[in-house]
Amino acid sequence: MNARVLLKSLSMPIALALIVAFFALREPAFLGARNLTQLIIEFSIIGTLALGMFMILLTGQIDLSVGSGVGLIGGIAAVLVFHEGWSAPAAMGAGLVAALVLWALMGTLIVKQRIPSFIITLGGLLIFKGIFWKVISSATVPVSRGDEENLFSLLTTYYLPANIGLGLAFATSLVLGWLVWRAREKRIDYRLPVNSTGRETLFWVVKSAAIFGLVVVCNNFRGVPLSLLILGATGVVVYFLTKHTPFGRYLYAIGGNEEAAVLSGIAVNRVMIGAYVLMGVTVAITGFMSTAYIGSSTTTVGDLLELDAIAACVIGGTALKGGRGTVLGVLFGALIMTALLNGMGLLGVEPEIKYIARGLVLVLAVWLDVKLSRS
Amino acid sequence: MNARVLLKSLSMPIALALIVAFFALREPAFLGARNLTQLIIEFSIIGTLALGMFMILLTGQIDLSVGSGVGLIGGIAAVLVFHEGWSAPAAMGAGLVAALVLWALMGTLIVKQRIPSFIITLGGLLIFKGIFWKVISSATVPVSRGDEENLFSLLTTYYLPANIGLGLAFATSLVLGWLVWRAREKRIDYRLPVNSTGRETLFWVVKSAAIFGLVVVCNNFRGVPLSLLILGATGVVVYFLTKHTPFGRYLYAIGGNEEAAVLSGIAVNRVMIGAYVLMGVTVAITGFMSTAYIGSSTTTVGDLLELDAIAACVIGGTALKGGRGTVLGVLFGALIMTALLNGMGLLGVEPEIKYIARGLVLVLAVWLDVKLSRS
Amino acid sequence: SKGKPVIGLSLDTLKEERWQRDRDTFVARAKELGAEVIVQSANSDDTKQTRDIESLISRGVDVLVVVPHNGSAVSRAMKSAKEANIPVISYDRLILNSPVSYYLTFDNVKVGEAQAQYVVERLPKDRPARIVRIYGAPTDNNAKMFKEGQDNILNPLIKAGKIEVVFEDWALDWKPDVAKKIMNAAITKAGTNIDAVVASNDGTAGGAIQALREEGLAGKIIVTGQDADLAACQRIQGGTQAMTVYKPLKNLATRAADVAVAVVKGEKIETAAELDNGAVKVPSIFEKIISVDKDNLQSTVVADGFHSAESLK
Amino acid sequence: MLLETRNLTKRFPGVVALKNVCFGLKAGEIHALCGENGAGKSTLIKLLSGIHPHGSYEGELLVDGSVAEFKSIRDSEAQGIAVITQEFALVDELSVAENIFLGREPRLGWRIDWHKLRRRSAELLAEFGLPLSPDTLVGDLGVGHKQLVEIVRAMDKKSRVLVLDEPTAALTEQEVAVLLKHLRRLRSQGTACIYISHKLDEVFAICDRITVLRDGASITTLTTREATIPQVIKNMVGREITDLFPRKPSTTDRSAEKPVLTVRGLDVAPDKGTKAFLRGLDFELRPGEVLGFGGLMGAGRTELLMHIFGAWGSRICGDVSLRGEDYAKPQPRDSIRRGLVLVSEDRKRYGLVLGQDIGFNFSLSSLKSFSGFGGRIDTSAEYARNQHFFDSLRVKAPNQQARAGGLSGGNQQKIVIGKALMTEPTVVMLDEPTRGIDVGAKLEVYELINRLTAEGKAVILVSSELPELMGMSDRIIMLCEGKIGGVFNRAEFTQEKLLAAAMGKSSSAAA
Ligand SMILES: Nc1ncnc2c1ncn2[C@@H]1O[C@H](COP(=O)(O)OP(=O)(O)OP(=O)(O)O)[C@@H](O)[C@H]1O
Ligand SMILES: Nc1ncnc2c1ncn2[C@@H]1O[C@H](COP(=O)(O)OP(=O)(O)OP(=O)(O)O)[C@@H](O)[C@H]1O
Ligand SMILES: O[C@@H]1[C@@H](O)[C@H](O)OC[C@H]1O
Ligand SMILES: [Mg+2]
Ligand SMILES: [Mg+2]
């Protein structure tokens, strides 16, 4: 029994390690600082979106519109910058507002009119795509004028200076240590079983080493990408929300048993609309990042991203029927997906095989999850 | 109350009539024999697939893989005919067998391994697409050699001779009459309320007139398309299965409450696998028709067809969470979708607007359904 | 019959600048000639294109002008056109294995040759040059012809060991983001000492240049393109893209409209060449292409009014 | 009056659930609502608590003498009304502590105050003598514990009015006693309480006043001290009921006949590779016999029935045979085919397809018997058969096309029973068949049991109510922690003996 629990908690790291090992053997450049940095940027994009999707899936709903939403919001900002000459922050602000409005609207329709989210967001997928192409006139709209850099274009091209990266790693590791220590004290207070001090310290050292290692690798190329920071911040916020606030627990409650949530006096409607609004925020952030990633808004930005986001969540152990999942799992899921896509791109694998491999990994991951969590 | 029930039962015919009227006014060619024939062929393709999807949705599951499955199965048959020189029936038989095997496999995984169908079939979508492109080597494979016609290529290009069409209409209308009469007798036997003879006759006359009208219109062009016959046959089979056999009842029961279905002695696993196998059959039929429709198997055959099929079901009042829906509704839904797509195509509407209109219709239809069925 | 000729224009996609320009020029010219145009765009989907063409036939157009997404996948639609006695003109991309009245295009092989030629002339001669090749959509017959043109120039040099292809891949549906990922993979695998990127059109060039920009290499490596898209001309002006192949679309589109109207009127058109498409020998018209870089940008693209000098600043 | 209703009328499509109901709750009293299934008890409290919002009913609802218009359950909670509904309102995915405080978590700014949450819930659990850790996931609890967690939650809301809709349906007598103790304490602290139960002895033990509903109308309000059980029953059903447990042991002597069900040395674990939960079970069932199973909550009665039926657990060792044939790999489908049926204790979850109509549910297990050529269902024959059961079970609904989900709990139970009987079984296993059904309907179930046994069928009856078990069984087996604690013949039935066996302190051991 215990072995199974251990295996389950390690299944994602192991899967990731296997994928990494496979690609590293086939192509040593996979582990090069340059490629890892690329991988981190791609990971940041999928990961951020997946975190938003995670909150939606927790409630037992789904959002199929996020891919075309990503295109649309990035497109709006790009058009405002390039054609209208707005400053990047203003344009991105406008994009964010648009996202908030659209997602609040979808959330309201789902909740108040009781239309299944699958339908509303499938409609959203189609409608946003149409609006998106209209907005950019099906053309290619750069994220900055001429060759200048702006906040928008820097989203995926700015790297933190080496020292700042190290400083951040240091700070993170300290905070982590403090959190672990505090949690331990609490558990002792409650007379709950705790790990031995040695073990706890070992875990902390391993985690800190991983963080430093990451920063050092990044510094070998250009430094820690700004986009990783964005993902990190989003991750911390979503973690805090889902783990430590009533709002977050309500997400689980609604997904677990909506009727019970209603009877417990939870404002289910408000919470669900809230989840969609937050999804809107991550769509906007992802929209800016993935548009910046290509350097301009083109008609295909965001295509199929909804599937990647859902797949990341599900691979990471989030239940589609709601009520189950963790932030860490989602991040692992996103990382597995990204590693796979990046590695195959690097090997120049044919598109056919790419499709097949993605499908197989998705099914295998979920199958493993199902197998291991059946008690 | 009664008015609402009436409105609900008429909502789809009304929606359809509105759409038809709109396009007919904008472009008289819409009602021309040639275009209606085209529309019927497109309807047959979407409708057949939607009928398969309907049975899956009834159980509360979903199948996202059917679009790429359609491409794959059509591709297999085309390659066998064109490259391997098989006869069309043999090649199509092989395609059908492949579909049966694949869908039985997916069904088994869903049922026995308890992996959510969303995941398995999303994996299927990716994997089938990859295999499909491999099978046709990402090239274009005609459905017949040279310019000869074969059973495969005729699927969407053969039209029944005028007289046979009329004869069929006659036969159908007779059978219809007999069925109505027999059902009425039975109801009388069991002292159930029945419609007055006059009313019953009126309904029958209206339906018969519609059938004859359709045949006459088709005869004005080339005759009743073979594909309509295929759809009709599929429709009758699915209608019979879902309405009049234990298997069909079980589909509804499983979608309504799976655990109760198990305890009621239903072999839930077998029934669900059966539903997937039947889905496989409709995928194969649709695959042959839609490949024949463009004359050759190319990489984009079947793209997004899963969404059209799901949309047709849902527009036709099938509940995504299972347990609710009718064959007639699904056919109406498919017809509404097709009329919309065909009409917009005829008007040469820009792709942007097409997307937006499709999204809006989907949301509106479901919203209406929700509004009207809320009691 | 009805007086005003009606032309059906079925496009593969409108999601690239050039096709919007093709459409606009074509429609404008047709209007001048007193014809009406119904435009359809298939969004890179063969089934949709078949439906589009069927719709155009249903509407009773007098002639069809088709840019196929996939030259061999429109055969069934072509059959319908033939049954309805509607002549078909293949525009820019060749329709294969079906009867076609005329084919108007730029010489696609020449496009590839121009791209390769430009690169070859500027590669270092003292050592084997290292290049990356990004091809177009594998489903587009033109993409194969561009590659063929490039091969004509590059293959002898590759065989002679003077050029090394360090990475090559096809960009699905000509997508810029796919091109960017290809470029990224190329740099990761082959390092930054790359001399040139032979990208097959401006969209894919844009994707590749984005990757180079992030690497700090934009402008230091020769990147080719085609279509003289606005964004590409701006890049040429700014120095991050070396060249593009300017295809005076105006000529092609205008000519196509002329031919279409003439066909409706039953007039015969003189053509210099014929191309075998597998079913018939198609009378073909080739428009000239022009290789454009920073030096002749003003005298070609701008002088032609293709882009205003203003918009390139 | 703390809470008052004036001429409340509530309509559902085709049903008037409440007709001009007048009801008043005084501060500090425990007020019972009694009535048959479908009388409108749950509907009434749903109105009182805003679950059916203002505007969906006619009439007035007054709190402290002024009209209240509750839009949702939040509004009623704001007025100090807390409800435990008939269906569980718990989230399986959250811990016991989180469930207790769901919707009213103690906070530290934005955050949940985990410390306080855990401490408070640990205290509450201890107060109720519940041996649960606050960190246990509710999904891992059995039905009874879930019920208790709900009660703990409602009690802690410190409300002025506590509404309990059949809170004891899944509790053992000890637990009921604990609950009643707490209710008395609350009453002494001034909390008023509306108490719905079909167990009249409970009602008489604790309630100050009793309001009887019949067919949606408030018939009378009695003061408990001046009322008697038969009087209440008479008001409920509109007629006199004398014999509460009319078991008529079959007259023909069947002791010579072969047992229809034999269980030998049965060990069952919840899953492959886990520890056995049922151990060493040995018994047999003869035609015409009612074999009762009793035990404390968690004793394994449900598991036993579900296992024999083929829906639960993995057999470690032992044999089961049905009518002399070995039945090693049970499956619900095979069981039904062989004439063995189960009526589950959880009708919503295991019994009904709530979204479908009554007829659909009735015939669901018997469709094959209606299908003829090509598997076609003879719908007319099916209809007639359904109607037969609809009538003979006296289902309270407009017709058999009514949605099963709209029925009251007791009527739903009848549908489940009807479905089982339609398969024409020879062995009927009834798991808490009278849970949540009214006296009249109970009587019907008992008569049904008599009819079945008279026809030579055999019945297994699981019940948590000892009087019922003793009244209706020919023989009783008490289970204790998955093992047989004692076997008793009718002559030996006494509450004391049975309870002792249930707690593993059995002295007797009849064969
Ligand atoms: N949501 C609903 N839709 C339709 N009818 C309903 C609904 N809820 C209750 N009813 C009907 O209202 C009547 C009263 O039901 P209610 O649940 O209040 O009965 P009850 O007295 O609580 O019975 P029980 O003792 O079986 O729980 C019943 O006839 C029932 O069918
Ligand atoms: N399907 C199941 N899977 C795993 N464990 C179960 C399942 N059902 C019940 N249990 C466990 O079995 C124990 C007993 O459950 P339950 O209370 O239903 O027993 P019981 O003897 O039937 O008592 P009663 O009928 O009085 O409720 C509980 O601890 C519960 O956690
Ligand atoms: O001009 C190019 C065209 O010829 C090709 O077919 O598609 C891509 C375009 O860039
Ligand atoms: Mg009730
Ligand atoms: Mg039980």
Short mmCIF file of C-alpha atoms and ligand atoms in Angstrom, two decimals, chain C residues 16 18-19 92-93 140 142 146 174 201 226-227 247, ligand 3:
data_model
loop_
_atom_site.label_atom_id
_atom_site.label_comp_id
_atom_site.label_asym_id
_atom_site.label_seq_id
_atom_site.Cartn_x
_atom_site.Cartn_y
_atom_site.Cartn_z
CA GLU C 16 -1.90 35.63 -45.38
CA ARG C 18 -0.73 38.18 -50.14
CA TRP C 19 -4.00 36.41 -50.72
CA ASP C 92 -1.02 30.56 -58.70
CA ARG C 93 -1.14 26.92 -57.73
CA ASP C 140 1.05 22.66 -51.30
CA ASN C 142 3.99 25.10 -54.99
CA PHE C 146 9.98 26.08 -54.59
CA TRP C 174 3.04 27.68 -43.84
CA ASN C 201 8.03 32.52 -47.86
CA GLN C 226 8.84 35.41 -50.84
CA ASP C 227 5.71 37.50 -51.40
CA LYS C 247 5.71 38.62 -57.21
O1 LIG E 3 3.11 32.91 -52.39
C1 LIG E 3 3.10 31.66 -51.82
C2 LIG E 3 2.24 30.73 -52.64
O2 LIG E 3 2.75 30.62 -53.91
C3 LIG E 3 2.19 29.41 -51.98
O3 LIG E 3 1.43 28.52 -52.71
O4 LIG E 3 1.63 29.54 -50.68
C4 LIG E 3 2.39 30.37 -49.83
C5 LIG E 3 2.56 31.71 -50.41
O5 LIG E 3 3.44 32.43 -49.60
#
